[in-house]
Short mmCIF file of C-alpha atoms and ligand atoms in Angstrom, two decimals:
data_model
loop_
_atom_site.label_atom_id
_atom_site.label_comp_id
_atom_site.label_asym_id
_atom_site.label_seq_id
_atom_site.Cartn_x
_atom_site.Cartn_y
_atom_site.Cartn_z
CA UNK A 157 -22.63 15.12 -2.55
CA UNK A 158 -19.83 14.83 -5.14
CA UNK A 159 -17.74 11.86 -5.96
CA UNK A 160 -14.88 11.10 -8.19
CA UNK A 161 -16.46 7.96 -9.93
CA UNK A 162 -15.06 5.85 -12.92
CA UNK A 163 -16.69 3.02 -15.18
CA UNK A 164 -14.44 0.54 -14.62
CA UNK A 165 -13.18 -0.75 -18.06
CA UNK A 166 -13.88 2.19 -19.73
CA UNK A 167 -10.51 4.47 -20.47
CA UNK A 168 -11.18 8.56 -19.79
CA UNK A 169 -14.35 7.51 -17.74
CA UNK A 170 -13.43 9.05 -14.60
CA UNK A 171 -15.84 12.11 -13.54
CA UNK A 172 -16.65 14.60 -10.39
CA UNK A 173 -20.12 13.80 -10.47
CA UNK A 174 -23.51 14.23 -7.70
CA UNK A 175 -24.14 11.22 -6.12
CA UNK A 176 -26.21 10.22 -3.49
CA UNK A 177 -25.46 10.20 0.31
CA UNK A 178 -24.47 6.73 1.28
CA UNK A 179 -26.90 4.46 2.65
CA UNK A 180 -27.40 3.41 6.21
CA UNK A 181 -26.81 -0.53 5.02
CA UNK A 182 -23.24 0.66 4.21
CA UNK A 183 -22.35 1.03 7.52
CA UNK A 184 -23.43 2.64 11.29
CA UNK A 185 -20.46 5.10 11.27
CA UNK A 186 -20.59 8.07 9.36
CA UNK A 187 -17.55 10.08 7.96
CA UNK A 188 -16.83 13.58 6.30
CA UNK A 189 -13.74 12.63 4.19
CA UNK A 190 -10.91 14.84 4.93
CA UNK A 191 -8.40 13.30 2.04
CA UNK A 192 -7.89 10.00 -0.13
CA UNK A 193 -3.98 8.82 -1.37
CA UNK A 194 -3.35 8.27 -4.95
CA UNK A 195 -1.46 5.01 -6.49
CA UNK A 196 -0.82 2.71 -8.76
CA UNK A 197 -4.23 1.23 -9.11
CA UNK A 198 -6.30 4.68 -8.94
CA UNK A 199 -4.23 4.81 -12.28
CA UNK A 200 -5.07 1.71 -13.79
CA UNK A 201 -8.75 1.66 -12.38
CA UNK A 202 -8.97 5.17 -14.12
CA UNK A 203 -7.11 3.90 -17.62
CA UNK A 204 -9.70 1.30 -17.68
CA UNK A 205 -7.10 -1.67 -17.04
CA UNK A 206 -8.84 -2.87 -13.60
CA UNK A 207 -11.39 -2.33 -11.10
CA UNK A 208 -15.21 -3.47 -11.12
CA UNK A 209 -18.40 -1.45 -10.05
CA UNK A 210 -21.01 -2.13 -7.09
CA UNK A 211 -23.41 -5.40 -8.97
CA UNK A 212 -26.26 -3.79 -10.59
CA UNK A 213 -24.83 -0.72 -11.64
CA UNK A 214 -22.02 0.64 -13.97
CA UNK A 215 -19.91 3.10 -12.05
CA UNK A 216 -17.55 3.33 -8.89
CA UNK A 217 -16.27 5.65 -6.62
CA UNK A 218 -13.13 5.71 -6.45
CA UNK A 219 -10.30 5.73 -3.50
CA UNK A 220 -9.10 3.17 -1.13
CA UNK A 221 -6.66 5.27 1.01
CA UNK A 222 -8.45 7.33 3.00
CA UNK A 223 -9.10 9.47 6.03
CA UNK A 224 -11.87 10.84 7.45
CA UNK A 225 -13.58 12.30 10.39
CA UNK A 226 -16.51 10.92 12.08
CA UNK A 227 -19.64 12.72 12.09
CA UNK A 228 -22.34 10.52 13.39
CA UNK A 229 -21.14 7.07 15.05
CA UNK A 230 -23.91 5.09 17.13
CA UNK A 231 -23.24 4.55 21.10
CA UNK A 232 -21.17 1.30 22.13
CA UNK A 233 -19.73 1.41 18.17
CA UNK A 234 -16.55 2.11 19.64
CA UNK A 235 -16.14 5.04 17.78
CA UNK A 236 -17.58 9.38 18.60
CA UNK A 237 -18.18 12.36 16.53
CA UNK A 238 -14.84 13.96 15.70
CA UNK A 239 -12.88 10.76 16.21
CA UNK A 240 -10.61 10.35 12.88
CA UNK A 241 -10.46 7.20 10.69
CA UNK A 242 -9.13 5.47 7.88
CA UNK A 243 -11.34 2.60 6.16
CA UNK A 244 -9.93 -1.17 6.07
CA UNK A 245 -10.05 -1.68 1.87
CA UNK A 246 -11.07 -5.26 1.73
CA UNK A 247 -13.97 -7.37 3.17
CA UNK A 248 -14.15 -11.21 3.30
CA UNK A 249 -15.95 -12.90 1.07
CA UNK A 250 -18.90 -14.25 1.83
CA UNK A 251 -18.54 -17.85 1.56
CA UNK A 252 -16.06 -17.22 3.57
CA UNK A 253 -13.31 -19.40 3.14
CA UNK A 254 -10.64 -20.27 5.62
CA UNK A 255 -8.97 -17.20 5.46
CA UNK A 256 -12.08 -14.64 5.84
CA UNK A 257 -13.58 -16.48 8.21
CA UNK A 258 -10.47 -15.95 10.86
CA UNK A 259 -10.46 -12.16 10.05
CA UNK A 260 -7.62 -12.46 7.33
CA UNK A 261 -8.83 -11.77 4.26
CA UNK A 262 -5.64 -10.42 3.14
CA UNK A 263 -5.40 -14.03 2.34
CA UNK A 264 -8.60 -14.77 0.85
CA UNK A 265 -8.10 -18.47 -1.03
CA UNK A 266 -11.78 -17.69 -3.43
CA UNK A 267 -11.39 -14.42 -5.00
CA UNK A 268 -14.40 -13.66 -3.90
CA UNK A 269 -13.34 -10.95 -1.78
CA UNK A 270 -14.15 -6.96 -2.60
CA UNK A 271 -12.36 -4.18 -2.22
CA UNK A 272 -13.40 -0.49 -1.43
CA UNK A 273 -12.83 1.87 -4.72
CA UNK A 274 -11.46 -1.41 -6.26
CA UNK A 275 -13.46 -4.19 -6.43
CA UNK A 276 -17.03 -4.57 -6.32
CA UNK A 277 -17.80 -1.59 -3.47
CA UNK A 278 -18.17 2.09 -3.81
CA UNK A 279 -14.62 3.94 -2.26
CA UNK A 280 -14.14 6.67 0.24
CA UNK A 281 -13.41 9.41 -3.08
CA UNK A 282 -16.89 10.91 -2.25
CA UNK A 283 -17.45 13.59 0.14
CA UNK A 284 -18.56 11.03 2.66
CA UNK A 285 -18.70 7.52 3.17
CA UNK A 286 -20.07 5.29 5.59
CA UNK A 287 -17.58 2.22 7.53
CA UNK A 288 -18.43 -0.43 9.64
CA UNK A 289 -16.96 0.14 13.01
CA UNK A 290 -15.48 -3.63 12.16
CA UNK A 291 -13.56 -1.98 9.19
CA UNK A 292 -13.31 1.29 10.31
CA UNK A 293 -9.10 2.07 12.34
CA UNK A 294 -9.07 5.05 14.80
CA UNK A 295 -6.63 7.47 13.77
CA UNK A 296 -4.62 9.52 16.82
CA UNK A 297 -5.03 12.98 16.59
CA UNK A 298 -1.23 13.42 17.27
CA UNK A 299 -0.76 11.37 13.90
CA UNK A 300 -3.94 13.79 11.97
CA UNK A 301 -4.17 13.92 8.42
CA UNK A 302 -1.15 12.02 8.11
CA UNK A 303 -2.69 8.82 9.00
CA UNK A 304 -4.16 8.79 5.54
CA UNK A 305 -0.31 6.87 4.76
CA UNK A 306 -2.18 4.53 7.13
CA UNK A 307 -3.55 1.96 4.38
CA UNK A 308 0.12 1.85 2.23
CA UNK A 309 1.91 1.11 5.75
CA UNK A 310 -0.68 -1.56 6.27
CA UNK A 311 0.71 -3.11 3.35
CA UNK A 312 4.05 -3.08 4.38
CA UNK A 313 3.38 -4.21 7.84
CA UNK A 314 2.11 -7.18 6.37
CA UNK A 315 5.36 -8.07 4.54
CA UNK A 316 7.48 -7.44 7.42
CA UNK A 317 5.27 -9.79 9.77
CA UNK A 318 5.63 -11.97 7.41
CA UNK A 319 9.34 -12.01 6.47
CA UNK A 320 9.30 -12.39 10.44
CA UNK A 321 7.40 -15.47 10.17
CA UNK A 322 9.72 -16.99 7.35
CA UNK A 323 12.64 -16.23 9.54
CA UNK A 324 11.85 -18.26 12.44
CA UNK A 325 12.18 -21.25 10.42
CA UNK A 326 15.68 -20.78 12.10
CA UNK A 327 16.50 -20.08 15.64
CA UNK A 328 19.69 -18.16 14.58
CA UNK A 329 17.31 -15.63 12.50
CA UNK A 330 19.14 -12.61 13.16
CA UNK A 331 19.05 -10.03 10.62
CA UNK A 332 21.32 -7.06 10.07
CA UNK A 333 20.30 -5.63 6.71
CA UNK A 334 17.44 -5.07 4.08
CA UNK A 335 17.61 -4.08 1.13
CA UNK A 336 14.50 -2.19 -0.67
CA UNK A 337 14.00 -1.85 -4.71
CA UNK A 338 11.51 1.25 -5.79
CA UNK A 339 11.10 4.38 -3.64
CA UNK A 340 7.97 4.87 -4.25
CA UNK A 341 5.82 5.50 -0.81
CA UNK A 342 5.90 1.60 -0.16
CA UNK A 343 9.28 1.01 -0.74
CA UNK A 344 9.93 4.29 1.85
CA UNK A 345 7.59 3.19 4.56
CA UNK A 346 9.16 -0.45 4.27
CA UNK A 347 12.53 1.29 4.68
CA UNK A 348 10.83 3.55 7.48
CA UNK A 349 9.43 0.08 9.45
CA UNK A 350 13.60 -1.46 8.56
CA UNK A 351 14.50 1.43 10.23
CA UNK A 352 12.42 1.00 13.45
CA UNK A 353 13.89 -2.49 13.43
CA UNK A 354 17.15 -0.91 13.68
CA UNK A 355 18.56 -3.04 10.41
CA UNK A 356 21.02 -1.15 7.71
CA UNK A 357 18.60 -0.10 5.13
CA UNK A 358 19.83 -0.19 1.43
CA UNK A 359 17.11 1.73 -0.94
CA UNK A 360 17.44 1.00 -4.70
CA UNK A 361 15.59 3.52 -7.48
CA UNK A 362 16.33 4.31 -10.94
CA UNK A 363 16.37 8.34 -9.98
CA UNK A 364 19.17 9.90 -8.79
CA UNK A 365 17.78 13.38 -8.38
CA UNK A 366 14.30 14.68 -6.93
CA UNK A 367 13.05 14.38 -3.01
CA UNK A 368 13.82 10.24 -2.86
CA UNK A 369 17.99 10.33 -2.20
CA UNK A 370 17.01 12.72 0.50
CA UNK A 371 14.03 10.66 1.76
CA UNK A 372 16.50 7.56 2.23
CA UNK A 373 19.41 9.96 3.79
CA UNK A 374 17.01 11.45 6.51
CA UNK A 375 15.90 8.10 7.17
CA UNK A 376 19.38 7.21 8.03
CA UNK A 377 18.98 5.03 4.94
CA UNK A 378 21.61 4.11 1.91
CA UNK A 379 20.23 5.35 -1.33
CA UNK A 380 21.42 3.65 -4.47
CA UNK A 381 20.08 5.30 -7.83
CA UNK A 382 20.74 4.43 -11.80
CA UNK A 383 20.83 0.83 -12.65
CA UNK A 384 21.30 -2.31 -10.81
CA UNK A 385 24.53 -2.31 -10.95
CA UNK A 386 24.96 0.25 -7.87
CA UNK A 387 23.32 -2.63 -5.39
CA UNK A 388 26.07 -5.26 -7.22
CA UNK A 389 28.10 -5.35 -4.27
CA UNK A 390 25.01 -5.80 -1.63
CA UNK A 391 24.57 -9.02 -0.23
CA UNK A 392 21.53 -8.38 2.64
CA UNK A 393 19.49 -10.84 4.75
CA UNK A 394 16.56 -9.34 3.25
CA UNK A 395 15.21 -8.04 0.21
CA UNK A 396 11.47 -6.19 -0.13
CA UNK A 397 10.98 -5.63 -3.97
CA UNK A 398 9.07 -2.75 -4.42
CA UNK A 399 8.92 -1.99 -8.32
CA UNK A 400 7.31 -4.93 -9.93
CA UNK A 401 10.28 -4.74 -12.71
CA UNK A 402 10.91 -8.05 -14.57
CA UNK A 403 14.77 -7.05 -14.20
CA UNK A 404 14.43 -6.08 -10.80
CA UNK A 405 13.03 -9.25 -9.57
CA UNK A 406 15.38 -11.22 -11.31
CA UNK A 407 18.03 -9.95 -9.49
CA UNK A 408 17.32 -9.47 -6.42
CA UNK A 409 15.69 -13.45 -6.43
CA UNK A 410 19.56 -14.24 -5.54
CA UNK A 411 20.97 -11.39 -4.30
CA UNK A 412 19.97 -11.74 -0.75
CA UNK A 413 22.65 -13.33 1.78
CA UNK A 414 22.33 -17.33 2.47
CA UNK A 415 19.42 -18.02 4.34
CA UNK A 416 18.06 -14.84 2.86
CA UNK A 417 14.39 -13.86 2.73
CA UNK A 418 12.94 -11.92 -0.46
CA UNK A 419 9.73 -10.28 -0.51
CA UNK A 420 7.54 -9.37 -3.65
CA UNK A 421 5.45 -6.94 -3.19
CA UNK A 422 5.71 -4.92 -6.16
CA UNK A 423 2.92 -5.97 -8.91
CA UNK A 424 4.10 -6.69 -12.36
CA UNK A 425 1.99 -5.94 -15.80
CA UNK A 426 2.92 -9.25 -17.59
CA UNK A 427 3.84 -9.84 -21.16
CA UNK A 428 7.40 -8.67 -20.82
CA UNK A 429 9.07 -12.12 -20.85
CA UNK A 430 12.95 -12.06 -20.18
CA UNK A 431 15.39 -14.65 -20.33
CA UNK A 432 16.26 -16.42 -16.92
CA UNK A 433 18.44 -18.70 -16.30
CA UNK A 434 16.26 -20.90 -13.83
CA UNK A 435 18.48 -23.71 -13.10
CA UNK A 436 20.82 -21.35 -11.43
CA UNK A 437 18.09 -19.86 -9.99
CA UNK A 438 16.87 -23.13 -8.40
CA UNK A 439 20.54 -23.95 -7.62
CA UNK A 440 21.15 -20.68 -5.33
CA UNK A 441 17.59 -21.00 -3.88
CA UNK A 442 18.39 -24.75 -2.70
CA UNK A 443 21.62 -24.74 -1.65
CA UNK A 444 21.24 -21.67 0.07
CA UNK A 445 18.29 -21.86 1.81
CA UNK A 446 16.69 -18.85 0.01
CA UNK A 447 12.85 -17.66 0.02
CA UNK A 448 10.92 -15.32 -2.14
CA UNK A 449 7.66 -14.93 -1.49
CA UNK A 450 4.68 -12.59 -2.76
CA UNK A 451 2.87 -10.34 -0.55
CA UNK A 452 -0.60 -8.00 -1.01
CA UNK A 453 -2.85 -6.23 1.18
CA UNK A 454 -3.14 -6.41 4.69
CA UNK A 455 -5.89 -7.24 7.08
CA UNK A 456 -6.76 -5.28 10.49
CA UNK A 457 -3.91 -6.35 12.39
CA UNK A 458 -1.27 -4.73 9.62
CA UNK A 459 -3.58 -1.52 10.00
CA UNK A 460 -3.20 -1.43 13.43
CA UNK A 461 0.91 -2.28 13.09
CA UNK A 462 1.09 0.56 10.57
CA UNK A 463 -0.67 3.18 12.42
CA UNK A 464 1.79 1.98 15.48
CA UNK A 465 4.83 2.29 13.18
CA UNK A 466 3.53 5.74 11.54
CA UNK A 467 2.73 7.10 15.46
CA UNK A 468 7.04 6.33 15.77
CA UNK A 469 7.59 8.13 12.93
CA UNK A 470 8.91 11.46 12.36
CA UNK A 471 5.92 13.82 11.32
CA UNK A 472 7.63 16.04 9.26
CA UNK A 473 9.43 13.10 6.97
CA UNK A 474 6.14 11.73 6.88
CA UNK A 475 4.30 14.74 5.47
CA UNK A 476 7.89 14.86 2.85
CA UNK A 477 6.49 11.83 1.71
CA UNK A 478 3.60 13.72 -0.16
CA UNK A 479 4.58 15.34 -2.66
CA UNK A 480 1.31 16.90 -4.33
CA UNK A 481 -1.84 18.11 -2.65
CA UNK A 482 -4.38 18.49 -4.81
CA UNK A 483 -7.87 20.23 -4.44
CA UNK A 484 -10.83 17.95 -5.49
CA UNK A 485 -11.95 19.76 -8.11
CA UNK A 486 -8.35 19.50 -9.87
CA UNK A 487 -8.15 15.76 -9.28
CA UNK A 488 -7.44 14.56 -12.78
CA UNK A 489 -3.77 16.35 -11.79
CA UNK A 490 -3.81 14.14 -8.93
CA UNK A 491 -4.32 10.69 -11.37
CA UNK A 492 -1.51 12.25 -14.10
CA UNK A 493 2.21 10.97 -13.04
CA UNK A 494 4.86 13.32 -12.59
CA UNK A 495 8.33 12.82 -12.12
CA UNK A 496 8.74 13.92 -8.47
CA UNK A 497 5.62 12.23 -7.40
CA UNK A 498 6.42 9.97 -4.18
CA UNK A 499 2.54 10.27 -2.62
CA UNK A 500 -0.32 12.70 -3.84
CA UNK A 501 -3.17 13.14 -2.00
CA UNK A 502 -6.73 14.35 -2.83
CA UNK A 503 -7.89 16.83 -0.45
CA UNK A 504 -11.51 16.88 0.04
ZN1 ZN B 168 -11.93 -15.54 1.26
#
């Protein structure tokens, strides 16, 4: 069958190459990929700048957002032919520690952890893969192909449960308004879940032109483009920082309301240092009761919370939110940036 595999490490590695079915000990359920999502790190696994191979040999296949159909699943799995799936992306490692051994290794304390098309474990870019039912999410059929924005909404499920969590520190938690930096397809489906909580949604991007200010408008959203300066005047209970920006961050680490909850979950490169003044920081943070905290990944519970929120969701938005399909055999178009990009999607 073929795969789109990379050497991770190794800049301009990535191929379309034969590979060999995947193995029983992979998984019981078997699944004909229908598509895999493109993002950030596809692009840096694929520049060489992270990602590690299966132990023993030197390439991966790549893709961690997937969907798929079933083709062979065995009785009491949970799971039938034609049912469709996405794959969970990480697996526990296996000391475990605390956090993998109570199912949330979204939390993992070791490192240890892999990651499908990431870390350590083939992906699902190959014509098929095989899941274990434990890590395998049924897809509705009302939801389709669509449900491969299942693993990004995971990850923003996660933040929201947890800026719920930080927010009962107070019984008078009561939110009214979020604000969301990048508008990038995490930054949208964050502002698609602050939507479903029936908050004011603020969305922040550098553009100004191109399908995002029309993304945020049909969401019933606020769309702020250009420089910072355009959220100056926003104050909200909560912000969800979505671009990894130096700049970004350290603005919005203040720029919430009192009480105020600020989620990272944008990752940053490093080695752009900026001057910060961090004694106001600390002063605003203290006296005001503020919290930022980071956020990766999610664990099955998110999956299930972003299928659930994606299910609510308008289908045709949705589907606005990619912007490329590509055909397999054209997928180095699908790992190039352009400037109108919000999701592409491999299409198997
Ligand atoms: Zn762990």
């Amino acid at each position: 069958m073929r795969a789109l595999t990379v050497i991770p490490g190794e800049p301009h590695s990535g191929s379309l190459t034969e590979v060999p079915e995947p193995l029983p000990g992979e998984g019981s359920l078997l699944v004909q990929t229908i598509a895999i999502g493109i993002c950030g790190t596809d692009i840096e696994i694929v520049e060489g700048r992270y990602g590690s191979a299966p132990q023993g040999r030197k390439h991966l296949i790549l893709g961690h957002e997937s969907i798929g159909r079933v083709l062979d699943a065995p009785a009491g799995s949970g799971f039938a032919a034609d049912d469709l799936v996405v794959g969970v992306v990480r697996r526990p490692d296996p000391v475990p520690c605390s956090y993998c051994a109570a199912g949330e290794w979204d939390m993992c304390r070791n490192g240890l952890y892999t990651e499908r098309g990431i870390k350590g474990l083939d992906g699902y870019g190959a014509e098929r893969f095989r899941l274990e039912p434990a890590f395998a999410v049924k897809v509705d059929d009302e939801l389709g192909d669509l449900g491969v924005l299942i693993e990004p909404t995971s990850v923003v499920a996660k933040a929201w449960g947890h800026v719920d969590w930080i927010g009962r520190r107070s019984s008078a938690w009561s939110p009214e308004s979020v604000l969301i930096t990048g508008a990038g397809p995490i930054g949208l489906l964050a502002a698609l879940m602050g939507r479903q909580r029936g908050l004011a949604v603020h969305i922040f991007d550098r553009v100004r032109s191109g399908p995002k200010p029309q993304l945020a408008q049909d969401l019933g959203a606020s769309y702020h483009g250009g420089d910072l300066s355009a959220v100056a005047h926003l104050s909200p209970d909560i912000i969800i920082e979505c671009t990894g920006a130096t700049a970004v961050m350290a603005d919005v680490m203040t720029r919430t309301a009192p009480s105020g909850i600020v989620c990272l979950a944008g990752v940053s490169s490093g080695g752009q240092p900026i001057n910060l003044d961090l004694g106001d920081v600390n002063r605003r943070m203290v006296l005001e009761n503020r919290v930022v905290f980071g956020s990766v990944n999610g664990n099955r519970a998110h999956y299930e919370a972003g299928a659930a929120a994606l299910a609510r969701a308008d289908r045709t938005w949705l589907s606005r939110l990619i912007t490329r399909l590509v055909p397999l055999a054209k997928w180095q178009q699908a790992l190039t940036r352009e400037p109108d990009d919000v999701k592409v999607i491999i299409e198997f």
